[in-house]
XYZ file of C-alpha atoms in Angstrom:
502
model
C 87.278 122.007 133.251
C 85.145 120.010 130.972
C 83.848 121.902 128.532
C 80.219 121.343 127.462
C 78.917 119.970 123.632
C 75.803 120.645 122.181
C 74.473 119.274 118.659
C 73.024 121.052 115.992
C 69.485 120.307 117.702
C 70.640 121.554 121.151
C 72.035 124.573 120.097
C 68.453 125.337 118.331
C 66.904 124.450 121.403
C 68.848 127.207 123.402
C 68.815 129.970 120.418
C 65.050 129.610 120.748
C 64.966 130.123 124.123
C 67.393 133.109 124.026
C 66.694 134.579 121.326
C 63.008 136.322 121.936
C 63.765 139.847 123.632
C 67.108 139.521 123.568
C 69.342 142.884 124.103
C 71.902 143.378 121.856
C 70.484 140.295 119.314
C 72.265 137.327 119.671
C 73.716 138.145 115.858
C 75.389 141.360 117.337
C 76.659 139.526 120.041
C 78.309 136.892 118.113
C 79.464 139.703 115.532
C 81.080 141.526 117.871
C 82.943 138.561 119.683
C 84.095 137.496 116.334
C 85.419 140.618 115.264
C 87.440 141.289 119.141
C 89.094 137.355 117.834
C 90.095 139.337 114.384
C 91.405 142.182 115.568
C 93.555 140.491 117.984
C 94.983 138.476 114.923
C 95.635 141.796 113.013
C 97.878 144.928 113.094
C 96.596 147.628 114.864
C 94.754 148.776 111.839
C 94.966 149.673 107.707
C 94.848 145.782 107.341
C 93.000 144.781 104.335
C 90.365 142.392 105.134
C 87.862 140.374 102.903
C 84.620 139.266 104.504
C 82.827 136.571 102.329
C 79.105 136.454 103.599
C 76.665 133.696 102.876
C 72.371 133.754 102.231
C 71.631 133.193 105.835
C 72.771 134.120 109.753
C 76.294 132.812 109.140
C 76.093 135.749 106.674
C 74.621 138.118 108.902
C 77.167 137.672 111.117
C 79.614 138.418 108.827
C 78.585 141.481 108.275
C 78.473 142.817 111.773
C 82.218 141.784 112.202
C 82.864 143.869 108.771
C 80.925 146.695 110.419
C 83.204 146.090 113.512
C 86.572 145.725 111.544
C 85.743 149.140 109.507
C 85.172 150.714 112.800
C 88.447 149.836 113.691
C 90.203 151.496 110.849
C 90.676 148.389 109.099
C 90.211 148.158 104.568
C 86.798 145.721 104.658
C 85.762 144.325 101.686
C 82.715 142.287 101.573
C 81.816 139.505 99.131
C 77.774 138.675 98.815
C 76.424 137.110 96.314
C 72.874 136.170 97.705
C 69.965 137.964 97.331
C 69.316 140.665 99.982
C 65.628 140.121 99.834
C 65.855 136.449 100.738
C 67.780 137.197 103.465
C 66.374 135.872 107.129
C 65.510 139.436 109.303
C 68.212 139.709 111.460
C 71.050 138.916 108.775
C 68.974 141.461 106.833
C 69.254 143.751 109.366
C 72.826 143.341 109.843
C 73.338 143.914 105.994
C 71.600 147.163 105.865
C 73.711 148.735 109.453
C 76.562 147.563 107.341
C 75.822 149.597 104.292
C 74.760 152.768 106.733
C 77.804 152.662 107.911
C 79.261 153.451 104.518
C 80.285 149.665 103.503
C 79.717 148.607 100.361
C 79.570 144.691 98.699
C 81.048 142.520 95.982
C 79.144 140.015 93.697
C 82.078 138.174 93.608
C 85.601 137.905 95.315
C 87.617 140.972 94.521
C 90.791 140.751 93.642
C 93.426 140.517 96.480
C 95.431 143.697 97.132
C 99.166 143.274 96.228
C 100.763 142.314 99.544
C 97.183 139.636 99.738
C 94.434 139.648 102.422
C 95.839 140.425 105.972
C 92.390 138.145 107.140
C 89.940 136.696 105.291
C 86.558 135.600 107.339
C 84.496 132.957 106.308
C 80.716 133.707 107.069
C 79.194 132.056 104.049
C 77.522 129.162 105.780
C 76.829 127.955 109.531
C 75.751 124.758 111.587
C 72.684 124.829 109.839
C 73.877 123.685 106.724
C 72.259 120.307 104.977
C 73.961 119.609 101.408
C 77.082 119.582 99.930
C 78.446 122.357 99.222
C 78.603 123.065 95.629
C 79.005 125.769 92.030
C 79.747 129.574 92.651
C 80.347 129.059 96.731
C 82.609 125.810 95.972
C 84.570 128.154 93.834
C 85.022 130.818 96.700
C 85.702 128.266 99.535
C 88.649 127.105 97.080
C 89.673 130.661 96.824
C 89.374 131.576 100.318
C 91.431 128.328 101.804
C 94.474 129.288 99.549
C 94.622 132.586 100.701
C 98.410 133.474 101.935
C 96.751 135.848 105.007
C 94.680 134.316 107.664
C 91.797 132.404 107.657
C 89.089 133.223 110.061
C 85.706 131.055 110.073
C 82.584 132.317 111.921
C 80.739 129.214 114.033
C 82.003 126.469 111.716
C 84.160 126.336 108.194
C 81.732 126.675 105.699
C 80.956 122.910 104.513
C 81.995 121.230 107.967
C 79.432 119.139 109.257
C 78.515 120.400 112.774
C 77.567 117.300 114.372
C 80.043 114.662 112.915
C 83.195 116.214 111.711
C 82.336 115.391 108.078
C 82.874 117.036 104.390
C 80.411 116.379 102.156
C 81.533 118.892 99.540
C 83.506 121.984 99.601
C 85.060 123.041 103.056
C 86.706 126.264 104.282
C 89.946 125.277 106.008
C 90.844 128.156 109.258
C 93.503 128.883 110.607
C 91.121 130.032 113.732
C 87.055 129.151 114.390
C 84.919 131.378 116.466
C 82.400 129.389 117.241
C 78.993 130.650 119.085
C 77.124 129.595 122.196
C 78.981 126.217 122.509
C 81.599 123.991 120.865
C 80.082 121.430 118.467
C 81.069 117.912 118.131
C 82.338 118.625 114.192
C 84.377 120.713 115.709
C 86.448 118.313 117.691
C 86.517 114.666 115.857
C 86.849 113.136 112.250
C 87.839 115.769 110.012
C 87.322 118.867 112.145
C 90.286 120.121 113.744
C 92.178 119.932 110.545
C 89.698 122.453 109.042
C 89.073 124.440 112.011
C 92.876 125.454 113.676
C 92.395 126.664 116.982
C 89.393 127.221 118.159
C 87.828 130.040 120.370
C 84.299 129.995 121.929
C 81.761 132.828 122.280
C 79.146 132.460 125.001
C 77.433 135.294 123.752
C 76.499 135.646 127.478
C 74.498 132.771 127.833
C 74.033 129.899 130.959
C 73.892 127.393 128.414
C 73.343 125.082 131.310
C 70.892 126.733 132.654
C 68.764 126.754 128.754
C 69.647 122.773 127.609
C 71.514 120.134 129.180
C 74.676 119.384 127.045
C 74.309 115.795 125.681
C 78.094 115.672 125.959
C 81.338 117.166 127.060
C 85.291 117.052 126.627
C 87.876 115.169 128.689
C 89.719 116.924 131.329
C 91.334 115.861 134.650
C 88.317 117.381 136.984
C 86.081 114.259 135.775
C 88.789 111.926 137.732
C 90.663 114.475 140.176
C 89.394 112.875 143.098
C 91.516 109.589 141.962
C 94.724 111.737 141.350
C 96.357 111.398 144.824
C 99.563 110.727 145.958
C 100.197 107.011 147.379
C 99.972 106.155 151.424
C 103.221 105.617 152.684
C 101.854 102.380 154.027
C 101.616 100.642 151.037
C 102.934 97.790 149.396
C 102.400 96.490 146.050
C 99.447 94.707 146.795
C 98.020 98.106 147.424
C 98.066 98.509 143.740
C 96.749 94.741 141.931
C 97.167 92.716 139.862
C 97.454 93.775 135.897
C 96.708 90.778 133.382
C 97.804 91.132 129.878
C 96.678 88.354 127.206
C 97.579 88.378 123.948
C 100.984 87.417 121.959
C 100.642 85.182 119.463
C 103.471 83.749 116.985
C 104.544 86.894 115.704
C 103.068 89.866 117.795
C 104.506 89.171 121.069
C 105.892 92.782 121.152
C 101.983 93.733 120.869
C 101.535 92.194 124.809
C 104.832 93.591 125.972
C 104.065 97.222 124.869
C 100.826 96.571 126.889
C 102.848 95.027 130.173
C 105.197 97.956 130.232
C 102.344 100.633 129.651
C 100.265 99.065 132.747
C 103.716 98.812 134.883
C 104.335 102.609 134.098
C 101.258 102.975 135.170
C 101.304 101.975 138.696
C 100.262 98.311 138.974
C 101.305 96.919 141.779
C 102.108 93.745 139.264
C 102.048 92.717 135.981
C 101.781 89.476 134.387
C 101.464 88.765 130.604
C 100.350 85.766 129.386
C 101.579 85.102 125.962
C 100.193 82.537 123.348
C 103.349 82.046 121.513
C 105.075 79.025 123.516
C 108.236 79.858 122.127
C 108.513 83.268 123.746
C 111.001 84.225 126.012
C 109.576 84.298 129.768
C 111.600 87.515 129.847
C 111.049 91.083 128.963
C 114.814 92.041 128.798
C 114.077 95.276 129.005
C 111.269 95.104 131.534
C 111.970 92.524 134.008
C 109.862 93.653 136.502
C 107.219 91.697 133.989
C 106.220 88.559 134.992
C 105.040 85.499 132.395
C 102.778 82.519 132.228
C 101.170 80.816 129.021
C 97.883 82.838 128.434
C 95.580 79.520 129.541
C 98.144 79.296 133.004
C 97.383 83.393 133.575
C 93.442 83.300 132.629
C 93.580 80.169 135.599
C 94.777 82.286 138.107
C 92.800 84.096 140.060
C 92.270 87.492 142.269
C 94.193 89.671 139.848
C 92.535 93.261 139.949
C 92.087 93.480 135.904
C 92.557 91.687 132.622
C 93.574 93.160 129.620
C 92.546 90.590 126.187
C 93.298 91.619 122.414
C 97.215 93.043 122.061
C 98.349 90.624 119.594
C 96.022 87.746 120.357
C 95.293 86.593 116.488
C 92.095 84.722 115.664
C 92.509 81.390 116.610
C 90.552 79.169 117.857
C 92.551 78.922 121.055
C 92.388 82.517 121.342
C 88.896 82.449 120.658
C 88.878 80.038 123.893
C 90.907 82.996 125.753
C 88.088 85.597 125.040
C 85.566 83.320 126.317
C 86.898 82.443 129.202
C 87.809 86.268 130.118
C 84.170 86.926 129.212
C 82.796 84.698 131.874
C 85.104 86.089 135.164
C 84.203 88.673 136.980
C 87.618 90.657 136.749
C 87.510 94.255 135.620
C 88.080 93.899 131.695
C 89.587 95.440 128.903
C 89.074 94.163 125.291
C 91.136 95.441 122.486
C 92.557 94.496 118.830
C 91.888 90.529 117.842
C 89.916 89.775 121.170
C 87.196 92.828 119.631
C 87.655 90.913 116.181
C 86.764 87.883 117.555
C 83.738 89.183 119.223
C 82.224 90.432 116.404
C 81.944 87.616 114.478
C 80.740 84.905 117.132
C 77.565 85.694 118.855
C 77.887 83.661 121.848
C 80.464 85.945 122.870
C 78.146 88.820 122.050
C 75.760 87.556 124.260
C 78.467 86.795 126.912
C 79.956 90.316 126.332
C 76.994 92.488 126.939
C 75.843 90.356 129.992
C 78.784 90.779 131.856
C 77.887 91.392 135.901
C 80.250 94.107 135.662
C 80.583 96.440 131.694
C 83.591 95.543 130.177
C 86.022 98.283 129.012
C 86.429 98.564 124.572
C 88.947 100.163 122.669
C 87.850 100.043 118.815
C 89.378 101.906 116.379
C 86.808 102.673 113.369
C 87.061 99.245 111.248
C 86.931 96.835 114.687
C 83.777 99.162 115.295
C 82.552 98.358 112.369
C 82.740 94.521 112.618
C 81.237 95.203 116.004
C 78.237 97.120 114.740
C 77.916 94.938 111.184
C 78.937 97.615 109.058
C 81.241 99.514 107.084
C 83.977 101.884 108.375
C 82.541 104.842 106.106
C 78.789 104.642 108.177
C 80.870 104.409 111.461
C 83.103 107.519 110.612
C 80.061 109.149 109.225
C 78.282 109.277 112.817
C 81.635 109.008 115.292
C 79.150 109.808 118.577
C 76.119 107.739 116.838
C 78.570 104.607 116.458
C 79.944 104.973 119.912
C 76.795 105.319 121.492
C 75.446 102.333 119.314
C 78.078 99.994 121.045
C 77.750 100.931 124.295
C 74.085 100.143 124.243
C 74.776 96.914 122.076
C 77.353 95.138 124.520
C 76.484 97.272 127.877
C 80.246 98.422 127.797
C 82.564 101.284 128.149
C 83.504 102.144 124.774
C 86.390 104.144 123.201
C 86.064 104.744 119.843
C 89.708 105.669 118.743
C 90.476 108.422 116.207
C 91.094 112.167 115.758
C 88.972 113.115 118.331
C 88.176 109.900 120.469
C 84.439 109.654 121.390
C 84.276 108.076 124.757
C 80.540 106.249 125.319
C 79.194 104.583 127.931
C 75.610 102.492 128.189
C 73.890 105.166 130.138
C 74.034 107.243 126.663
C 76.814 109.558 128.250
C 79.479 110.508 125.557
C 82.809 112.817 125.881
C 84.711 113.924 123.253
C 89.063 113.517 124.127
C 91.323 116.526 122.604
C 94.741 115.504 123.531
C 96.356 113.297 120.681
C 98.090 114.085 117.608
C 98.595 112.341 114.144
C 102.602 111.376 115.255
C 100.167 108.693 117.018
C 99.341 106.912 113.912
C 101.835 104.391 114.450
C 101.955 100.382 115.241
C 101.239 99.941 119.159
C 99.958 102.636 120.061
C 96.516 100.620 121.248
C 98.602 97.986 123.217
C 99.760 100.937 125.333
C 96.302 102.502 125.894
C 94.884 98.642 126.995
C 97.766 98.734 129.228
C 97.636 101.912 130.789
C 93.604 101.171 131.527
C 94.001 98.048 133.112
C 96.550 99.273 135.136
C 94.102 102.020 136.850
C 91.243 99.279 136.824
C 94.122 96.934 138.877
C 94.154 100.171 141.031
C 90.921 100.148 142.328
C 89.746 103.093 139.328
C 85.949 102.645 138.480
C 85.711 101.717 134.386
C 83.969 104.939 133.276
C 87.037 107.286 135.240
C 89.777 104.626 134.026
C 88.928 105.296 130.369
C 88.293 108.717 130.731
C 91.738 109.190 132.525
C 93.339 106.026 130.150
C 92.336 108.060 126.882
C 93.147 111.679 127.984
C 96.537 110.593 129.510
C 97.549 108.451 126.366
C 97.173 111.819 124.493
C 98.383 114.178 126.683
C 101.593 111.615 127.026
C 102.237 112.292 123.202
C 101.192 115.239 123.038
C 104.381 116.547 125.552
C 106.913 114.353 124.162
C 105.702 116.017 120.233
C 106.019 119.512 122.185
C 109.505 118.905 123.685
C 110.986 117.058 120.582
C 109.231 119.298 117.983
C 108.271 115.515 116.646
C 105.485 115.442 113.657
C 106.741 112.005 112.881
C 108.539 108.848 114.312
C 106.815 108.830 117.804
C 106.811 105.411 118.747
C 104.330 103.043 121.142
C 106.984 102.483 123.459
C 108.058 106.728 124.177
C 104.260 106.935 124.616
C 103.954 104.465 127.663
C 107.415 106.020 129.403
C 105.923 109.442 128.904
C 102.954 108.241 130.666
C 103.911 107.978 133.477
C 105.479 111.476 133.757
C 102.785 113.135 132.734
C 100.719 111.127 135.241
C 102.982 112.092 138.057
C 102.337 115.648 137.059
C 98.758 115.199 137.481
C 99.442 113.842 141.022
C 101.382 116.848 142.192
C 98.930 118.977 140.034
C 95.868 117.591 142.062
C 97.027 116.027 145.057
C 96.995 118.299 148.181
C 100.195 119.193 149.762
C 101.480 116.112 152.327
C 102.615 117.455 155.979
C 105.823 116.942 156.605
C-alpha cells in the first residue's frame, strides 16, 4: 500500500500531539524498535558494538538501544562527546538509565576491537538538524562510514537533510535506517537512498493518520488497481485508442521510435509517430505494427485518444509550430524533452500550456525543470518536492520530476514520492519510453493523475526486474525497459484482476 510522508514540520506536529502523557516515552519506544532492527542484524550475542550518540534526542535514542544491546549480552561501547547537562530531558534521562545499568561512555571513538565493530549505530544527529555538519562530529561521521561492520543510523544518517535528500556537510552513510513515526522525503529522493540502505520504519504505535494528514505518500499499485483489469473479450483495437508520438528530428529519430514501441507494449490499440525528419524511413523494421505520417500530417488528424510531443523534437522553429499546435487540442497530452525546452523559453506557450481545458501530463528531468521554473538545476535539486509542486501550480499540469526518487506533483498540491528505479537507468532513452508508456494508458481511457502514477512506477519496476534477473548494474538499455514493460504490466493484471469464469 502507499505508504504515508511527513516533513520535518509534520512529524513535529504529531510528536507534539503524542508526546504529552505518553507511556513508555516516545524515546523508549523508538529505542527499543531500533535496537529489535540491530539485533536482528547481529549474532546472537558477544558482538562488539559502538554506539556514537549526539547533544540531542537522536542521542537519547542512542542510548536506549545501547541499554537494549547490553541487555542482550552484546560488548556496547558508547561514544559522547556533548555535554550531559545540555542535554534535552528525555535524552538526559535516557543517558543516566544507561549509566545505571552499568554502561559507561567515551569522549571520543575508541579504538575498534581487532576483528572491527560487528555494528556501529549512528545516533549523533536527527531530522532536526539545521547546518552543515562540521569539526570533531565531521571527523566521527568519516570514521563511522568506513567502518568494515555494519552501519546502523537511528531516524536519518547524521547530516542527511530530512526533507530534501540533501548533504550539506558531513553525512553518515547506512547500510540500514530506522527511521521513527514515518518515512521522510530525504529519505527517498536526491541523495538519500544512497546514504540510507534499506530502510525500516517504526510507528512507535502511533495512527499517524489519525494525529496529521501526510502531505504526501509513495507510489504503489493500490492508487490505480481499479484500472488493472484484464481486457473484455469483446474488444477490438479501437477499444484501446489512438497513441500519437511527435518528435524525430534529423538525427534523433530513434528518440520517437523508442517512444512508439513503449506505447505499443503498452496496450494502445494504435500507434502512429509522426516524425520531423522527411528522410526517415516510414518503417520501424523492427516494429511494424508502427504506423507513420510527417509530424504536421499526424498533429492534422484527429480523434486519436493521446499525444505524446518532445522525444527527439529539437528546437526549431517548425517544432516550435508542433508544440503549439498540440497545446491548443484538446487531446490528452504528454510533453517531454525539446517540446518542455521549448516551452520554457516562449511565453505564449506558457500561457497556452497552463490554460489547457484539460492539465497536460510533464516529464522534466532536473535541468528542463529548471528552464521551466527560471532557474538553476542546483535550487531545483535543492527542494525536489518544492520544484515539483512549483510546476504544477505554474502550468496547471501533471508533473514528473525525474530522478533518484521521482516526485510526482499535481496542481491540487498533491505530491508522491516513486521507489522503483535504479541508476542502470541513467542511460540515453530512457524518457522516450516513459512518454510512451503514458500516452499509451491516456489512449486507454486512464485519467492523467493514475497514468503517471502507474507510467512512473511501472517504468521502474520494469528495470528494476530485468536488473534483478540479469544481476545488471550497467548496460540496461531504453529499448529492454519498454519490452519489460509490458511483462511486468501483465503481472499487475493477473496480480489485481479478479479471476474470469470460465
Amino acid at each position: 500500500m502507499p505508504q504515508p510522508i511527513h516533513t520535518v514540520a509534520s512529524i513535529r506536529a504529531i510528536e507534539a500531539l503524542a508526546l504529552p502523557g505518553a507511556v513508555p516515552p516516545l524515546m523508549e519506544r523508538a529505542g527499543a524498535a531500533a535496537a529489535a532492527v540491530a539485533l536482528r542484524l547481529l549474532p546472537p550475542s558477544d558482538a562488539p558494538v559502538l554506539v556514537a550518540c549526539g547533544p540531542g534526542n537522536n542521542g537519547g535514542d542512542g542510548f536506549v538501544v545501547a541499554r537494549h544491546l547490553r541487555s542482550a549480552g552484546h560488548r556496547v561501547s558508547v561514544a559522547f562527546a556533548a555535554d550531559p547537562t545540555r542535554l534535552p530531558a528525555d535524552a538526559a534521562v535516557a543517558r543516566a538509565a544507561w549509566l545505571a545499568a552499568g554502561g559507561s561512555t567515551d569522549t571520543s571513538l575508541p579504538t575498534p576491537p581487532p576483528q572491527g565493530w560487528a555494528l556501529v549505530v549512528d545516533a549523533l544527529f536527527g531530522i532536526g538538524l539545521q547546518r552543515p555538519i562540521d569539526g570533531l562530529y565531521a571527523d566521527w561521521i568519516e570514521s563511522l562510514s568506513a567502518s568494515s561492520g555494519l552501519r546502523l543510523a537511528l531516524d536519518i544518517p547524521s547530516g542527511l537533510d530530512a526533507d530534501t535528500g540533501q548533504r550539506p556537510g558531513a553525512s553518515f552513510t547506512a547500510d540500514h535506517t530506522v527511521t521513527f513515526i514515518a518515512l521522510k522525503p530525504g529519505l527517498l529522493t536526491l541523495d538519500g537512498p544512497d546514504h540510507c540502505g534499506s530502510v525500516h520504519l517504526a510507528p512507535l504505535d502511533l495512527d499517524t493518520e489519525a494525529l496529521a494528514a501526510a502531505p504526501g505518500h509513495t507510489v504503489d499499485t493500490a492508487l490505480f488497481a481499479s484500472r488493472l483489469r484484464p481486457r473484455p473479450r469483446n474488444s477490438h483495437k479501437g477499444s484501446y485508442g489512438d497513441a500519437a508520438l511527435i518528435g524525430g528530428a534529423p538525427g534523433m529519430v530513434g528518440a520517437a521510435l523508442l517512444a512508439g514501441r513503449a506505447a505499443a507494449y503498452l496496450g494502445a490499440g494504435r500507434v502512429l509517430v509522426g516524425l520531423l525528419d522527411p528522410s526517415a524511413l516510414a518503417v520501424d523494421p523492427e516494429r511494424p505494427e508502427l504506423m507513420f505520417r510527417s509530424a504536421t500530417a499526424l498533429l492534422d488528424e484527429h480523434g486519436h485518444g493521446a499525444l505524446g510531443v518532445g522525444p527527439g523534437l529539437g528546437q526549431s522553429a517548425a517544432a516550435r509550430d508542433l508544440v503549439a499546435t498540440a497545446l491548443a487540442g484538446t487531446t490528452p497530452l504528454v510533453l517531454d524533452a525539446d517540446a518542455l525546452n521549448l516551452v520554457a523559453r516562449d511565453e505564449p506557450l506558457q500561457a497556452a500550456l497552463a490554460g489547457r481545458a484539460q492539465a497536460a501530463v510533464l516529464t522534466p528531468h532536473p535541468a528542463e525543470a529548471a528552464r521551466l521554473l527560471a532557474c538553476d538545476t542546483r535550487a531545483v535539486q535543492a527542494d525536489r518536492i518544492g520544484a515539483a509542486c512549483a510546476l504544477a501550480r505554474r502550468y496547471r499540469a501533471w508533473v514528473v520530476l525525474k530522478g533518484c526518487g521521482s516526485i510526482i506533483a499535481g496542481p491540487d498540491e498533491r505530491w508522491w514520492i516513486n521507489t522503483s528505479g535504479n541508476p542502470a537507468m541513467a542511460t540515453a532513452g530512457m524518457g522516450d519510453v516513459l512518454t510512451g508508456i503514458i500516452c499509451a494508458l491516456l489512449a486507454r481511457g486512464w485519467p492523467p493523475l493514475e497514468a503517471l502514477l502507474a507510467g512512473v512506477h511501472l517504468h521502474g519496476a520494469a528495470a528494476d526486474m530485468l536488473c534483478a534477473e540479469q544481476s545488471l548494474d550497467t548496460g540496461l538499455l531504453a529499448g529492454e525497459v519498454a519490452e519489460a514493460a509490458r511483462r511486468c504490466f501483465n503481472h499487475w493484471l493477473r496480480a489485481c484482476a479478479p479471476a474470469r469464469q470460465p
